[in-house]
Tab-separated table of C-alpha atoms and ligand atoms in Angstrom:
chain	number	residue	atom	x	y	z
A	1	UNK	CA	-103.846	-29.625	8.862
A	2	UNK	CA	-100.314	-30.136	7.610
A	3	UNK	CA	-100.187	-30.632	3.844
A	4	UNK	CA	-99.056	-34.113	2.788
A	5	UNK	CA	-95.819	-33.818	0.829
A	6	UNK	CA	-95.485	-35.772	-2.388
A	7	UNK	CA	-92.682	-38.285	-2.785
A	8	UNK	CA	-91.259	-36.104	-5.603
A	9	UNK	CA	-90.959	-33.218	-3.135
A	10	UNK	CA	-89.237	-35.449	-0.591
A	11	UNK	CA	-86.892	-36.803	-3.285
A	12	UNK	CA	-86.009	-33.207	-4.131
A	13	UNK	CA	-85.064	-32.666	-0.490
A	14	UNK	CA	-82.452	-35.408	-0.709
A	15	UNK	CA	-81.054	-33.951	-3.918
A	16	UNK	CA	-80.991	-30.447	-2.475
A	17	UNK	CA	-79.076	-31.735	0.555
A	18	UNK	CA	-76.570	-33.259	-1.876
A	19	UNK	CA	-76.204	-29.965	-3.745
A	20	UNK	CA	-75.543	-28.080	-0.515
A	21	UNK	CA	-72.543	-30.217	0.375
A	22	UNK	CA	-71.030	-31.411	-2.940
A	23	UNK	CA	-70.356	-29.384	-6.102
A	24	UNK	CA	-73.322	-30.112	-8.368
A	25	UNK	CA	-74.522	-32.640	-5.786
A	26	UNK	CA	-72.180	-35.277	-7.194
A	27	UNK	CA	-68.755	-36.878	-7.011
A	28	UNK	CA	-68.571	-37.158	-10.833
A	29	UNK	CA	-70.231	-34.596	-13.182
A	30	UNK	CA	-72.475	-36.698	-15.460
A	31	UNK	CA	-74.367	-37.971	-12.398
A	32	UNK	CA	-75.957	-34.510	-12.061
A	33	UNK	CA	-78.269	-35.233	-15.058
A	34	UNK	CA	-77.444	-31.816	-16.594
A	35	UNK	CA	-77.715	-33.221	-20.130
A	36	UNK	CA	-81.237	-34.541	-19.546
A	37	UNK	CA	-82.584	-32.176	-16.882
A	38	UNK	CA	-84.448	-32.819	-13.638
A	39	UNK	CA	-83.251	-33.735	-10.177
A	40	UNK	CA	-81.545	-37.128	-10.157
A	41	UNK	CA	-83.049	-39.678	-7.788
A	42	UNK	CA	-80.725	-40.359	-4.859
A	43	UNK	CA	-79.873	-44.050	-4.743
A	44	UNK	CA	-80.435	-46.003	-1.545
A	45	UNK	CA	-79.552	-49.546	-2.605
A	46	UNK	CA	-79.335	-51.919	-5.529
A	47	UNK	CA	-79.493	-55.600	-6.192
A	48	UNK	CA	-79.315	-57.692	-9.353
A	49	UNK	CA	-80.522	-55.551	-12.262
A	50	UNK	CA	-82.450	-53.036	-10.142
A	51	UNK	CA	-81.733	-49.774	-8.369
A	52	UNK	CA	-83.865	-48.387	-5.544
A	53	UNK	CA	-83.989	-44.694	-4.660
A	54	UNK	CA	-84.426	-43.093	-1.241
A	55	UNK	CA	-88.184	-42.816	-1.882
A	56	UNK	CA	-88.568	-46.528	-2.554
A	57	UNK	CA	-88.976	-46.317	-6.359
A	58	UNK	CA	-87.258	-49.107	-8.247
A	59	UNK	CA	-85.652	-48.887	-11.663
A	60	UNK	CA	-84.333	-51.416	-14.165
A	61	UNK	CA	-80.707	-50.316	-14.278
A	62	UNK	CA	-79.076	-49.995	-17.702
A	63	UNK	CA	-75.999	-48.166	-16.416
A	64	UNK	CA	-74.458	-50.783	-14.137
A	65	UNK	CA	-72.219	-48.233	-12.384
A	66	UNK	CA	-70.956	-47.259	-15.875
A	67	UNK	CA	-69.610	-50.693	-16.688
A	68	UNK	CA	-68.138	-52.568	-13.718
A	69	UNK	CA	-71.249	-54.540	-12.755
A	70	UNK	CA	-71.299	-57.237	-15.411
A	71	UNK	CA	-72.704	-59.671	-12.820
A	72	UNK	CA	-75.314	-57.166	-11.604
A	73	UNK	CA	-75.497	-55.355	-8.268
A	74	UNK	CA	-74.466	-57.052	-5.028
A	75	UNK	CA	-73.803	-60.424	-6.654
A	76	UNK	CA	-73.765	-62.965	-3.795
A	77	UNK	CA	-70.344	-64.420	-4.707
A	78	UNK	CA	-68.773	-60.946	-4.849
A	79	UNK	CA	-70.403	-59.802	-1.604
A	80	UNK	CA	-69.248	-63.000	0.100
A	81	UNK	CA	-65.667	-62.609	-1.182
A	82	UNK	CA	-65.519	-58.952	-0.167
A	83	UNK	CA	-66.903	-59.707	3.295
A	84	UNK	CA	-64.343	-62.438	3.839
A	85	UNK	CA	-61.514	-60.227	2.594
A	86	UNK	CA	-62.628	-57.336	4.829
A	87	UNK	CA	-62.402	-59.597	7.868
A	88	UNK	CA	-58.827	-60.419	6.872
A	89	UNK	CA	-57.833	-56.740	6.913
A	90	UNK	CA	-58.774	-53.737	4.809
A	91	UNK	CA	-55.355	-52.628	3.583
A	92	UNK	CA	-51.787	-53.755	4.216
A	93	UNK	CA	-49.454	-51.502	2.278
A	94	UNK	CA	-47.621	-54.659	1.252
A	95	UNK	CA	-48.051	-57.295	-1.451
A	96	UNK	CA	-50.921	-59.628	-0.529
A	97	UNK	CA	-52.001	-63.066	-1.677
A	98	UNK	CA	-55.183	-61.824	-3.350
A	99	UNK	CA	-53.147	-59.427	-5.489
A	100	UNK	CA	-51.081	-62.303	-6.866
A	101	UNK	CA	-54.236	-64.319	-7.527
A	102	UNK	CA	-55.873	-61.504	-9.488
A	103	UNK	CA	-52.641	-60.745	-11.390
A	104	UNK	CA	-52.457	-64.395	-12.494
A	105	UNK	CA	-56.063	-64.340	-13.658
A	106	UNK	CA	-55.555	-61.106	-15.624
A	107	UNK	CA	-52.424	-62.348	-17.386
A	108	UNK	CA	-54.140	-65.648	-18.260
A	109	UNK	CA	-56.786	-63.626	-20.124
A	110	UNK	CA	-54.240	-61.310	-21.789
A	111	UNK	CA	-51.504	-63.789	-22.778
A	112	UNK	CA	-49.497	-61.170	-24.726
A	113	UNK	CA	-48.748	-59.535	-21.357
A	114	UNK	CA	-46.264	-60.801	-18.784
A	115	UNK	CA	-46.562	-58.273	-15.952
A	116	UNK	CA	-49.415	-56.254	-14.493
A	117	UNK	CA	-49.333	-53.230	-12.165
A	118	UNK	CA	-52.454	-52.504	-10.086
A	119	UNK	CA	-53.743	-48.973	-9.457
A	120	UNK	CA	-57.100	-47.705	-8.205
A	121	UNK	CA	-58.853	-45.960	-11.119
A	122	UNK	CA	-58.955	-46.057	-14.891
A	123	UNK	CA	-57.639	-42.493	-14.981
A	124	UNK	CA	-54.578	-43.596	-13.029
A	125	UNK	CA	-54.054	-46.670	-15.218
A	126	UNK	CA	-53.997	-44.647	-18.457
A	127	UNK	CA	-51.954	-41.815	-16.989
A	128	UNK	CA	-49.363	-44.321	-15.751
A	129	UNK	CA	-49.293	-46.255	-19.041
A	130	UNK	CA	-48.516	-42.984	-20.830
A	131	UNK	CA	-45.690	-42.207	-18.428
A	132	UNK	CA	-44.302	-45.664	-19.074
A	133	UNK	CA	-44.609	-45.188	-22.845
A	134	UNK	CA	-42.784	-41.858	-22.602
A	135	UNK	CA	-40.136	-43.316	-20.306
A	136	UNK	CA	-39.589	-46.315	-22.568
A	137	UNK	CA	-39.366	-44.342	-25.826
A	138	UNK	CA	-37.801	-41.105	-24.565
A	139	UNK	CA	-40.477	-39.216	-26.564
A	140	UNK	CA	-43.043	-36.706	-25.314
A	141	UNK	CA	-45.872	-36.558	-27.834
A	142	UNK	CA	-48.956	-38.772	-27.548
A	143	UNK	CA	-51.858	-39.434	-29.916
A	144	UNK	CA	-55.493	-39.887	-28.959
A	145	UNK	CA	-58.715	-39.975	-30.958
A	146	UNK	CA	-61.616	-37.568	-31.166
A	147	UNK	CA	-64.432	-39.059	-29.110
A	148	UNK	CA	-62.307	-41.376	-26.956
A	149	UNK	CA	-62.251	-40.764	-23.200
A	150	UNK	CA	-59.345	-41.939	-21.112
A	151	UNK	CA	-59.993	-40.403	-17.710
A	152	UNK	CA	-59.399	-36.877	-16.477
A	153	UNK	CA	-55.613	-36.541	-16.380
A	154	UNK	CA	-54.324	-33.237	-17.796
A	155	UNK	CA	-52.915	-34.446	-21.112
A	156	UNK	CA	-56.043	-36.392	-22.024
A	157	UNK	CA	-58.645	-33.691	-21.508
A	158	UNK	CA	-58.246	-32.229	-24.949
A	159	UNK	CA	-60.661	-31.236	-27.664
A	160	UNK	CA	-60.209	-32.354	-31.211
A	161	UNK	CA	-60.221	-30.091	-34.186
A	162	UNK	CA	-62.248	-30.988	-37.230
A	163	UNK	CA	-61.120	-33.520	-39.757
A	164	UNK	CA	-57.349	-33.611	-39.696
A	165	UNK	CA	-54.927	-33.902	-36.837
A	166	UNK	CA	-54.736	-30.803	-34.678
A	167	UNK	CA	-52.748	-29.628	-31.731
A	168	UNK	CA	-54.740	-30.432	-28.627
A	169	UNK	CA	-56.638	-27.609	-26.962
A	170	UNK	CA	-57.451	-27.977	-23.271
A	171	UNK	CA	-61.027	-29.152	-22.739
A	172	UNK	CA	-61.093	-28.036	-19.120
A	173	UNK	CA	-60.010	-24.964	-17.219
A	174	UNK	CA	-56.919	-25.772	-15.215
A	175	UNK	CA	-55.171	-27.732	-17.966
A	176	UNK	CA	-52.148	-25.714	-19.179
A	177	UNK	CA	-52.107	-25.390	-22.955
A	178	UNK	CA	-48.431	-26.402	-22.866
A	179	UNK	CA	-49.485	-29.829	-21.581
A	180	UNK	CA	-52.414	-30.198	-23.977
A	181	UNK	CA	-50.103	-29.274	-26.862
A	182	UNK	CA	-48.281	-32.592	-26.394
A	183	UNK	CA	-51.493	-34.443	-27.263
A	184	UNK	CA	-52.308	-34.906	-30.937
A	185	UNK	CA	-55.948	-35.665	-31.689
A	186	UNK	CA	-56.914	-37.735	-34.713
A	187	UNK	CA	-60.314	-38.712	-36.102
A	188	UNK	CA	-61.397	-42.310	-35.634
A	189	UNK	CA	-61.940	-44.543	-38.665
A	190	UNK	CA	-59.444	-42.590	-40.785
A	191	UNK	CA	-56.252	-44.373	-41.876
A	192	UNK	CA	-55.119	-41.447	-44.037
A	193	UNK	CA	-55.097	-38.959	-41.153
A	194	UNK	CA	-53.021	-41.365	-39.063
A	195	UNK	CA	-50.601	-41.961	-41.970
A	196	UNK	CA	-50.238	-38.236	-42.492
A	197	UNK	CA	-49.506	-37.528	-38.815
A	198	UNK	CA	-46.889	-40.281	-38.617
A	199	UNK	CA	-45.258	-39.060	-41.816
A	200	UNK	CA	-44.885	-35.648	-40.192
A	201	UNK	CA	-44.176	-36.459	-36.562
A	202	UNK	CA	-43.568	-40.227	-36.315
A	203	UNK	CA	-40.194	-39.871	-34.575
A	204	UNK	CA	-41.701	-37.714	-31.776
A	205	UNK	CA	-44.625	-39.971	-30.867
A	206	UNK	CA	-44.341	-42.020	-27.674
A	207	UNK	CA	-47.652	-43.816	-28.059
A	208	UNK	CA	-50.981	-44.041	-29.789
A	209	UNK	CA	-53.762	-44.433	-27.247
A	210	UNK	CA	-57.164	-45.745	-28.299
A	211	UNK	CA	-60.261	-47.379	-26.895
A	212	UNK	CA	-60.302	-50.282	-29.375
A	213	UNK	CA	-64.078	-50.231	-28.899
A	214	UNK	CA	-64.792	-46.535	-28.361
A	215	UNK	CA	-67.722	-46.414	-25.932
A	216	UNK	CA	-67.582	-42.935	-24.444
A	217	UNK	CA	-69.176	-40.960	-27.308
A	218	UNK	CA	-71.811	-43.420	-28.207
A	219	UNK	CA	-70.501	-46.772	-29.390
A	220	UNK	CA	-68.238	-46.072	-32.360
A	221	UNK	CA	-67.357	-49.560	-33.570
A	222	UNK	CA	-64.040	-49.479	-35.445
A	223	UNK	CA	-63.031	-51.526	-38.478
A	224	UNK	CA	-60.355	-54.145	-37.792
A	225	UNK	CA	-58.297	-52.694	-40.674
A	226	UNK	CA	-58.170	-49.315	-38.966
A	227	UNK	CA	-56.903	-50.784	-35.679
A	228	UNK	CA	-54.418	-52.911	-37.618
A	229	UNK	CA	-53.181	-49.786	-39.386
A	230	UNK	CA	-52.419	-48.206	-36.007
A	231	UNK	CA	-50.424	-51.311	-35.085
A	232	UNK	CA	-48.429	-51.144	-38.324
A	233	UNK	CA	-47.740	-47.404	-38.078
A	234	UNK	CA	-46.657	-47.487	-34.427
A	235	UNK	CA	-44.384	-50.449	-35.069
A	236	UNK	CA	-42.832	-48.805	-38.115
A	237	UNK	CA	-42.102	-45.575	-36.227
A	238	UNK	CA	-40.976	-47.017	-32.877
A	239	UNK	CA	-44.055	-45.812	-30.989
A	240	UNK	CA	-46.137	-47.910	-28.598
A	241	UNK	CA	-49.763	-48.886	-29.101
A	242	UNK	CA	-51.890	-48.645	-25.961
A	243	UNK	CA	-55.336	-50.244	-25.916
A	244	UNK	CA	-57.526	-48.625	-23.282
A	245	UNK	CA	-59.787	-51.516	-22.329
A	246	UNK	CA	-61.194	-49.939	-19.167
A	247	UNK	CA	-64.681	-50.563	-20.605
A	248	UNK	CA	-64.115	-53.403	-23.079
A	249	UNK	CA	-61.797	-55.520	-20.917
A	250	UNK	CA	-63.630	-58.686	-19.702
A	251	UNK	CA	-66.838	-57.134	-21.111
A	252	UNK	CA	-66.827	-58.195	-24.775
A	253	UNK	CA	-64.687	-61.337	-24.230
A	254	UNK	CA	-62.446	-62.587	-21.396
A	255	UNK	CA	-59.470	-60.924	-23.101
A	256	UNK	CA	-61.493	-57.927	-24.324
A	257	UNK	CA	-60.839	-56.394	-27.724
A	258	UNK	CA	-57.245	-57.614	-27.611
A	259	UNK	CA	-58.678	-61.129	-27.872
A	260	UNK	CA	-61.421	-60.244	-30.376
A	261	UNK	CA	-59.166	-58.347	-32.795
A	262	UNK	CA	-56.099	-60.586	-32.423
A	263	UNK	CA	-53.969	-57.415	-32.452
A	264	UNK	CA	-51.093	-57.337	-29.960
A	265	UNK	CA	-50.846	-53.905	-28.363
A	266	UNK	CA	-47.783	-52.939	-26.299
A	267	UNK	CA	-49.794	-51.946	-23.237
A	268	UNK	CA	-53.379	-52.485	-22.116
A	269	UNK	CA	-55.251	-50.550	-19.453
A	270	UNK	CA	-58.052	-52.143	-17.447
A	271	UNK	CA	-60.501	-50.950	-14.776
A	272	UNK	CA	-64.241	-51.190	-14.087
A	273	UNK	CA	-64.979	-54.980	-14.229
A	274	UNK	CA	-61.473	-55.662	-12.888
A	275	UNK	CA	-62.575	-54.322	-9.494
A	276	UNK	CA	-66.074	-55.827	-9.612
A	277	UNK	CA	-67.577	-52.534	-8.350
A	278	UNK	CA	-64.693	-51.590	-6.038
A	279	UNK	CA	-61.842	-49.253	-7.001
A	280	UNK	CA	-59.257	-51.304	-8.894
A	281	UNK	CA	-57.571	-50.772	-12.246
A	282	UNK	CA	-54.372	-51.937	-13.894
A	283	UNK	CA	-51.960	-51.651	-16.778
A	284	UNK	CA	-50.130	-54.566	-18.290
A	285	UNK	CA	-47.671	-55.490	-20.990
A	286	UNK	CA	-44.564	-57.440	-21.930
A	287	UNK	CA	-41.907	-57.894	-19.243
A	288	UNK	CA	-39.303	-55.815	-21.102
A	289	UNK	CA	-41.606	-52.786	-20.922
A	290	UNK	CA	-43.196	-53.330	-17.532
A	291	UNK	CA	-39.821	-53.941	-15.868
A	292	UNK	CA	-38.995	-50.314	-16.657
A	293	UNK	CA	-41.298	-49.435	-13.749
A	294	UNK	CA	-39.859	-48.636	-10.327
A	295	UNK	CA	-38.434	-50.389	-8.360
A	296	UNK	CA	-36.809	-52.309	-11.257
A	297	UNK	CA	-36.606	-49.399	-13.678
A	298	UNK	CA	-36.562	-45.608	-13.895
A	299	UNK	CA	-40.306	-44.910	-14.423
A	300	UNK	CA	-41.893	-44.007	-11.083
A	301	UNK	CA	-45.495	-44.787	-10.170
A	302	UNK	CA	-46.965	-45.723	-6.786
A	303	UNK	CA	-50.188	-45.886	-4.723
A	304	UNK	CA	-51.099	-46.254	-1.024
A	305	UNK	CA	-54.233	-48.261	-1.798
A	306	UNK	CA	-52.999	-49.939	-5.023
A	307	UNK	CA	-53.727	-53.670	-5.017
A	308	UNK	CA	-56.173	-53.192	-2.137
A	309	UNK	CA	-57.100	-56.653	-0.813
A	310	UNK	CA	-60.856	-56.039	-0.669
A	311	UNK	CA	-60.942	-54.692	-4.230
A	312	UNK	CA	-58.764	-57.611	-5.348
A	313	UNK	CA	-61.266	-60.036	-3.776
A	314	UNK	CA	-64.137	-58.401	-5.693
A	315	UNK	CA	-62.141	-58.670	-8.920
A	316	UNK	CA	-61.265	-62.323	-8.374
A	317	UNK	CA	-64.878	-63.259	-7.591
A	318	UNK	CA	-66.098	-61.344	-10.645
A	319	UNK	CA	-63.626	-62.926	-13.055
A	320	UNK	CA	-64.337	-66.386	-11.605
A	321	UNK	CA	-68.085	-65.956	-12.065
A	322	UNK	CA	-67.505	-64.742	-15.627
A	323	UNK	CA	-65.403	-67.848	-16.312
A	324	UNK	CA	-68.458	-70.098	-15.777
A	325	UNK	CA	-69.592	-71.708	-19.038
A	326	UNK	CA	-72.073	-69.768	-21.164
A	327	UNK	CA	-71.703	-66.314	-19.613
A	328	UNK	CA	-70.621	-64.468	-22.753
A	329	UNK	CA	-73.221	-66.332	-24.825
A	330	UNK	CA	-75.855	-65.195	-22.338
A	331	UNK	CA	-74.671	-61.571	-22.517
A	332	UNK	CA	-74.784	-61.753	-26.314
A	333	UNK	CA	-78.306	-63.164	-26.223
A	334	UNK	CA	-79.539	-60.421	-23.871
A	335	UNK	CA	-77.872	-57.749	-25.996
A	336	UNK	CA	-79.358	-59.118	-29.180
A	337	UNK	CA	-82.829	-59.315	-27.622
A	338	UNK	CA	-82.680	-55.689	-26.477
A	339	UNK	CA	-81.293	-54.501	-29.830
A	340	UNK	CA	-84.015	-56.249	-31.826
A	341	UNK	CA	-86.860	-55.094	-29.618
A	342	UNK	CA	-85.643	-51.485	-29.385
A	343	UNK	CA	-85.182	-51.312	-33.146
A	344	UNK	CA	-88.747	-52.592	-33.533
A	345	UNK	CA	-90.404	-50.049	-31.226
A	346	UNK	CA	-88.314	-47.166	-32.581
A	347	UNK	CA	-89.240	-48.025	-36.148
A	348	UNK	CA	-92.902	-48.303	-35.204
A	349	UNK	CA	-92.748	-44.873	-33.578
A	350	UNK	CA	-91.071	-43.496	-36.752
A	351	UNK	CA	-88.181	-42.307	-34.582
A	352	UNK	CA	-84.999	-41.760	-36.612
A	353	UNK	CA	-82.678	-44.051	-34.676
A	354	UNK	CA	-80.125	-46.783	-35.054
A	355	UNK	CA	-78.965	-49.229	-32.387
A	356	UNK	CA	-75.227	-49.942	-32.221
A	357	UNK	CA	-74.194	-52.943	-30.149
A	358	UNK	CA	-71.289	-55.190	-29.299
A	359	UNK	CA	-72.317	-57.980	-26.906
A	360	UNK	CA	-73.793	-56.422	-23.770
A	361	UNK	CA	-72.916	-52.813	-24.722
A	362	UNK	CA	-75.844	-51.126	-26.427
A	363	UNK	CA	-76.079	-47.581	-27.770
A	364	UNK	CA	-79.182	-45.899	-29.068
A	365	UNK	CA	-78.109	-43.302	-31.648
A	366	UNK	CA	-80.980	-40.912	-32.365
A	367	UNK	CA	-80.110	-40.504	-36.037
A	368	UNK	CA	-80.664	-42.452	-39.226
A	369	UNK	CA	-78.353	-45.406	-39.941
A	370	UNK	CA	-75.737	-46.576	-40.535
A	371	UNK	CA	-74.321	-46.403	-37.017
A	372	UNK	CA	-71.534	-43.781	-36.933
A	373	UNK	CA	-67.880	-44.815	-36.553
A	374	UNK	CA	-66.458	-41.355	-35.818
A	375	UNK	CA	-67.494	-38.569	-33.465
A	376	UNK	CA	-67.924	-36.121	-36.353
A	377	UNK	CA	-70.612	-38.420	-37.765
A	378	UNK	CA	-72.618	-38.399	-34.556
A	379	UNK	CA	-75.589	-36.059	-34.923
A	380	UNK	CA	-75.455	-33.924	-31.802
A	381	UNK	CA	-79.053	-32.644	-32.091
A	382	UNK	CA	-80.331	-36.111	-31.134
A	383	UNK	CA	-79.447	-35.069	-27.576
A	384	UNK	CA	-82.628	-33.041	-27.030
A	385	UNK	CA	-84.880	-35.871	-28.130
A	386	UNK	CA	-82.858	-38.200	-25.929
A	387	UNK	CA	-83.352	-35.913	-22.911
A	388	UNK	CA	-87.133	-36.050	-23.326
A	389	UNK	CA	-87.018	-39.821	-23.726
A	390	UNK	CA	-84.788	-40.164	-20.670
A	391	UNK	CA	-87.242	-38.276	-18.451
A	392	UNK	CA	-90.193	-40.349	-19.687
A	393	UNK	CA	-88.264	-43.577	-19.105
A	394	UNK	CA	-87.119	-42.616	-15.619
A	395	UNK	CA	-90.717	-41.885	-14.669
A	396	UNK	CA	-91.556	-45.414	-15.884
A	397	UNK	CA	-88.828	-47.131	-13.851
A	398	UNK	CA	-86.041	-47.426	-16.408
A	399	UNK	CA	-82.645	-45.971	-15.506
A	400	UNK	CA	-80.862	-45.086	-18.712
A	401	UNK	CA	-77.548	-43.204	-18.871
A	402	UNK	CA	-78.233	-39.467	-18.407
A	403	UNK	CA	-76.581	-38.478	-21.698
A	404	UNK	CA	-77.335	-39.242	-25.321
A	405	UNK	CA	-73.704	-40.135	-25.874
A	406	UNK	CA	-73.339	-42.736	-23.135
A	407	UNK	CA	-73.950	-46.422	-23.745
A	408	UNK	CA	-76.154	-48.903	-21.878
A	409	UNK	CA	-74.596	-51.894	-20.142
A	410	UNK	CA	-76.443	-55.172	-19.641
A	411	UNK	CA	-75.463	-57.658	-16.955
A	412	UNK	CA	-75.921	-61.342	-16.197
A	413	UNK	CA	-78.564	-60.266	-13.662
A	414	UNK	CA	-80.843	-58.945	-16.415
A	415	UNK	CA	-83.594	-61.303	-17.483
A	416	UNK	CA	-85.961	-61.298	-20.434
A	417	UNK	CA	-88.597	-59.981	-18.022
A	418	UNK	CA	-86.390	-56.939	-17.270
A	419	UNK	CA	-85.909	-56.336	-20.979
A	420	UNK	CA	-89.656	-56.575	-21.566
A	421	UNK	CA	-90.172	-53.893	-18.892
A	422	UNK	CA	-87.583	-51.719	-20.637
A	423	UNK	CA	-89.126	-52.173	-24.089
A	424	UNK	CA	-92.649	-51.566	-22.877
A	425	UNK	CA	-91.472	-48.399	-21.066
A	426	UNK	CA	-89.822	-47.292	-24.326
A	427	UNK	CA	-93.058	-47.833	-26.222
A	428	UNK	CA	-94.982	-45.721	-23.716
A	429	UNK	CA	-92.240	-43.090	-23.456
A	430	UNK	CA	-92.064	-42.661	-27.229
A	431	UNK	CA	-95.824	-42.289	-27.380
A	432	UNK	CA	-95.851	-39.811	-24.479
A	433	UNK	CA	-93.065	-37.795	-26.075
A	434	UNK	CA	-94.943	-37.519	-29.354
A	435	UNK	CA	-98.279	-36.959	-27.649
A	436	UNK	CA	-99.792	-40.123	-29.176
A	437	UNK	CA	-101.282	-42.853	-26.980
A	438	UNK	CA	-99.203	-46.048	-26.586
A	439	UNK	CA	-100.734	-49.013	-28.340
B	1	LIG	N1	-60.711	-45.131	-19.945
B	1	LIG	C1	-61.931	-45.418	-20.383
B	1	LIG	C2	-62.077	-46.094	-21.716
B	1	LIG	C3	-63.051	-45.125	-19.627
B	1	LIG	O1	-64.270	-45.413	-20.094
B	1	LIG	C4	-62.879	-44.501	-18.365
B	1	LIG	C5	-64.061	-44.132	-17.475
B	1	LIG	N2	-65.287	-44.158	-18.020
B	1	LIG	C6	-61.580	-44.213	-17.940
B	1	LIG	C7	-60.530	-44.548	-18.739
B	1	LIG	C8	-61.341	-43.561	-16.600
B	1	LIG	O2	-61.639	-44.450	-15.574
B	1	LIG	P1	-62.015	-43.917	-14.113
B	1	LIG	O3	-63.321	-43.225	-14.214
B	1	LIG	O4	-62.043	-45.163	-13.289
B	1	LIG	O5	-60.919	-43.009	-13.698
């Protein structure tokens, strides 16, 4: 008689097929679960706050496609808008009505900005904003912060040295050191280091680039004074300040961190929520800067699928749904509920941990408080404990980011019942990890 195969064995088949045809089985590295181990489930479909794999297991999703899905998966209004747009034509290679509509909505939420240019990915948005900053200032050097991620363009894949500003070292093979050398890396949360760099090199710096809410190395919440210092220094030295709001834009407030901090950057980059789950991103700023872009100015940047009508439709529907009364209050309430409950079960399990949170972005730091504000304060050995926890949670139907240093995203599709499932899975997972029975 033929032996019945377990669903885990069949799931492995799907993953092995993926590995045979795509490097690491993925289109983006972190999806391979290397930091937590095990074969990642292959996703078949998703709706609301839940993912379903090819074997029919369902998971409460705390990743939300890494940020875009603030309304949840397959939100009816977004699906409807995308379907309608698709019927009207998939791509025109010309300005379309939906592009204008989304541009107007974006500028209404970022009133400091007067023009927006659409691109397809966050990487492209930041890369283009840097070219514009260099073109506008005639300077080559850029500044980024240790722990901030801005996509995979050459000049931004650089390691930081410890403590003080260092010359960038390439973080990836294939990035020439000559290119990385134009990137200065500073520590977050450190006004003195920024002062010192500007005193030395202020006249060579085209722009300072920062995630105003750094959310790619845990959630490293910055002090308003630090961000304000960057505004003062850049202004004093004729450099531009670029807020990378690919994650925080529309997520923490309609106008992102630009709205919450009241600081006026020179350029903002957006992505993720902007495309409502489809590929759309943008950069925006004052007219005097943005009009330096081709065709009006000398800075060239272009894209066959930029401003794609179907992606624009998803963005419009997403921003319109977010503009309904009470949405941000609801996200805050869900975030607060998860933070409180997680803190409770972690404390009860005597797990050294602190929960960092802004609105619907939640990060579980497996170290004692206070929550770190700089990458050098993040305890890297929490990663092993996280990996064990991740495996236990996945087995209990909770899909957490497959890295200790990635945040969780809640959506308007999450309910208290979903959060209860998550918290109860955490309780059991913590007990299983320590070998004690869950109470
Ligand atoms: N900037 C930030 C702040 C991001 O979080 C990301 C992606 N996580 C990017 C840029 C790059 O965006 P994309 O993956 O769409 O290229």
